């Protein structure tokens, strides 16, 4: 009984730095998203914002580092948009028209 209690306490104490480091990584990811959004907006001053394939890839890669509850304030896109991009990418990748 005491061994399991000591194990749980030590495990909780060791998880504290991991949580602190994760929040720092989340902050860094948010900054990267915002900087990339600024670069996209500078590239396209007039008209509707159009994301290039590299922009889509970058936002998709950073989406895994930011918790879903903070997406609304950080990302310029919704999770549904990200999933639509993924569906289009997969559909283009598995298009067998070249083999016909």
PDB file of C-alpha atoms in Angstrom:
ATOM      1  CA  UNK A   1       0.000   0.000   0.000  1.00  0.00           C
ATOM      2  CA  UNK A   2       2.729   2.486   0.908  1.00  0.00           C
ATOM      3  CA  UNK A   3       4.759   1.523  -2.147  1.00  0.00           C
ATOM      4  CA  UNK A   4       1.838   2.307  -4.458  1.00  0.00           C
ATOM      5  CA  UNK A   5       1.233   5.617  -2.673  1.00  0.00           C
ATOM      6  CA  UNK A   6       4.897   6.596  -3.000  1.00  0.00           C
ATOM      7  CA  UNK A   7       4.822   5.551  -6.659  1.00  0.00           C
ATOM      8  CA  UNK A   8       1.783   7.747  -7.367  1.00  0.00           C
ATOM      9  CA  UNK A   9       3.294  10.739  -5.565  1.00  0.00           C
ATOM     10  CA  UNK A  10       6.605  10.412  -7.413  1.00  0.00           C
ATOM     11  CA  UNK A  11       4.799  10.013 -10.720  1.00  0.00           C
ATOM     12  CA  UNK A  12       2.770  13.190 -10.101  1.00  0.00           C
ATOM     13  CA  UNK A  13       5.893  15.108  -9.129  1.00  0.00           C
ATOM     14  CA  UNK A  14       7.685  13.982 -12.267  1.00  0.00           C
ATOM     15  CA  UNK A  15       4.765  14.986 -14.466  1.00  0.00           C
ATOM     16  CA  UNK A  16       4.929  18.633 -13.335  1.00  0.00           C
ATOM     17  CA  UNK A  17       7.968  19.568 -15.490  1.00  0.00           C
ATOM     18  CA  UNK A  18       6.376  17.807 -18.457  1.00  0.00           C
ATOM     19  CA  UNK A  19       3.258  19.959 -18.114  1.00  0.00           C
ATOM     20  CA  UNK A  20       5.347  23.110 -17.802  1.00  0.00           C
ATOM     21  CA  UNK A  21       7.376  22.225 -20.880  1.00  0.00           C
ATOM     22  CA  UNK A  22       4.264  21.376 -22.832  1.00  0.00           C
ATOM     23  CA  UNK A  23       2.743  24.768 -22.129  1.00  0.00           C
ATOM     24  CA  UNK A  24       5.947  26.411 -23.380  1.00  0.00           C
ATOM     25  CA  UNK A  25       5.767  24.321 -26.560  1.00  0.00           C
ATOM     26  CA  UNK A  26       2.134  25.325 -26.955  1.00  0.00           C
ATOM     27  CA  UNK A  27       3.046  28.982 -26.641  1.00  0.00           C
ATOM     28  CA  UNK A  28       5.796  28.589 -29.209  1.00  0.00           C
ATOM     29  CA  UNK A  29       3.411  26.821 -31.577  1.00  0.00           C
ATOM     30  CA  UNK A  30       0.867  29.633 -31.189  1.00  0.00           C
ATOM     31  CA  UNK A  31       3.531  32.187 -32.032  1.00  0.00           C
ATOM     32  CA  UNK A  32       4.549  30.207 -35.113  1.00  0.00           C
ATOM     33  CA  UNK A  33       0.928  30.032 -36.280  1.00  0.00           C
ATOM     34  CA  UNK A  34       0.453  33.770 -35.843  1.00  0.00           C
ATOM     35  CA  UNK A  35       3.727  34.602 -37.597  1.00  0.00           C
ATOM     36  CA  UNK A  36       2.809  32.373 -40.521  1.00  0.00           C
ATOM     37  CA  UNK A  37      -0.637  33.955 -40.717  1.00  0.00           C
ATOM     38  CA  UNK A  38       1.001  37.388 -40.880  1.00  0.00           C
ATOM     39  CA  UNK A  39       3.283  36.203 -43.682  1.00  0.00           C
ATOM     40  CA  UNK A  40       0.293  34.877 -45.649  1.00  0.00           C
ATOM     41  CA  UNK A  41      -1.599  38.133 -45.165  1.00  0.00           C
ATOM     42  CA  UNK A  42       1.405  40.227 -46.231  1.00  0.00           C
ATOM     43  CA  UNK A  43       1.703  38.107 -49.357  1.00  0.00           C
ATOM     44  CA  UNK A  44      -1.946  38.763 -50.251  1.00  0.00           C
ATOM     45  CA  UNK A  45      -2.838  42.290 -49.285  1.00  0.00           C
ATOM     46  CA  UNK A  46      -5.929  42.593 -51.487  1.00  0.00           C
ATOM     47  CA  UNK A  47      -8.813  40.195 -51.834  1.00  0.00           C
ATOM     48  CA  UNK A  48      -9.639  36.901 -50.203  1.00  0.00           C
ATOM     49  CA  UNK A  49      -6.941  34.970 -48.350  1.00  0.00           C
ATOM     50  CA  UNK A  50      -5.778  31.928 -50.306  1.00  0.00           C
ATOM     51  CA  UNK A  51      -3.627  29.317 -48.625  1.00  0.00           C
ATOM     52  CA  UNK A  52      -0.993  27.563 -50.719  1.00  0.00           C
ATOM     53  CA  UNK A  53      -0.168  23.877 -50.173  1.00  0.00           C
ATOM     54  CA  UNK A  54       2.835  24.739 -47.990  1.00  0.00           C
ATOM     55  CA  UNK A  55       0.622  26.997 -45.825  1.00  0.00           C
ATOM     56  CA  UNK A  56      -1.853  24.162 -45.397  1.00  0.00           C
ATOM     57  CA  UNK A  57       0.910  21.733 -44.499  1.00  0.00           C
ATOM     58  CA  UNK A  58       2.409  24.130 -41.941  1.00  0.00           C
ATOM     59  CA  UNK A  59      -0.920  24.838 -40.238  1.00  0.00           C
ATOM     60  CA  UNK A  60      -1.745  21.133 -40.163  1.00  0.00           C
ATOM     61  CA  UNK A  61       1.617  20.322 -38.586  1.00  0.00           C
ATOM     62  CA  UNK A  62       1.193  22.978 -35.901  1.00  0.00           C
ATOM     63  CA  UNK A  63      -2.392  21.961 -35.165  1.00  0.00           C
ATOM     64  CA  UNK A  64      -1.205  18.925 -33.236  1.00  0.00           C
ATOM     65  CA  UNK A  65       0.788  21.063 -30.813  1.00  0.00           C
ATOM     66  CA  UNK A  66      -2.059  23.317 -29.744  1.00  0.00           C
ATOM     67  CA  UNK A  67      -4.943  22.037 -27.609  1.00  0.00           C
ATOM     68  CA  UNK A  68      -8.325  22.048 -29.346  1.00  0.00           C
ATOM     69  CA  UNK A  69      -9.833  24.390 -26.753  1.00  0.00           C
ATOM     70  CA  UNK A  70      -7.412  27.170 -27.812  1.00  0.00           C
ATOM     71  CA  UNK A  71      -7.860  26.798 -31.579  1.00  0.00           C
ATOM     72  CA  UNK A  72     -10.529  29.469 -31.872  1.00  0.00           C
ATOM     73  CA  UNK A  73      -8.240  32.214 -30.628  1.00  0.00           C
ATOM     74  CA  UNK A  74      -5.140  31.093 -32.500  1.00  0.00           C
ATOM     75  CA  UNK A  75      -5.967  29.512 -35.838  1.00  0.00           C
ATOM     76  CA  UNK A  76      -7.359  31.451 -38.786  1.00  0.00           C
ATOM     77  CA  UNK A  77      -9.107  28.244 -39.902  1.00  0.00           C
ATOM     78  CA  UNK A  78     -11.585  25.871 -38.304  1.00  0.00           C
ATOM     79  CA  UNK A  79     -10.959  22.186 -37.640  1.00  0.00           C
ATOM     80  CA  UNK A  80     -13.491  21.417 -40.369  1.00  0.00           C
ATOM     81  CA  UNK A  81     -11.422  23.345 -42.904  1.00  0.00           C
ATOM     82  CA  UNK A  82      -8.324  21.438 -41.856  1.00  0.00           C
ATOM     83  CA  UNK A  83     -10.163  18.130 -42.323  1.00  0.00           C
ATOM     84  CA  UNK A  84     -11.424  19.227 -45.752  1.00  0.00           C
ATOM     85  CA  UNK A  85      -7.851  20.007 -46.817  1.00  0.00           C
ATOM     86  CA  UNK A  86      -6.803  16.572 -45.609  1.00  0.00           C
ATOM     87  CA  UNK A  87      -9.629  14.865 -47.524  1.00  0.00           C
ATOM     88  CA  UNK A  88      -8.670  16.684 -50.731  1.00  0.00           C
ATOM     89  CA  UNK A  89      -5.017  15.765 -50.288  1.00  0.00           C
ATOM     90  CA  UNK A  90      -5.820  12.094 -49.741  1.00  0.00           C
ATOM     91  CA  UNK A  91      -8.255  12.051 -52.672  1.00  0.00           C
ATOM     92  CA  UNK A  92      -5.589  13.506 -54.964  1.00  0.00           C
ATOM     93  CA  UNK A  93      -2.957  11.098 -53.683  1.00  0.00           C
ATOM     94  CA  UNK A  94      -5.088   7.991 -54.257  1.00  0.00           C
ATOM     95  CA  UNK A  95      -6.417   9.033 -57.639  1.00  0.00           C
ATOM     96  CA  UNK A  96      -5.764   6.124 -59.972  1.00  0.00           C
ATOM     97  CA  UNK A  97      -6.452   8.026 -63.203  1.00  0.00           C
ATOM     98  CA  UNK A  98      -2.735   7.942 -64.128  1.00  0.00           C
ATOM     99  CA  UNK A  99      -2.765   4.134 -64.162  1.00  0.00           C
ATOM    100  CA  UNK A 100      -5.634   3.866 -66.637  1.00  0.00           C
TER     101      UNK A 100
END
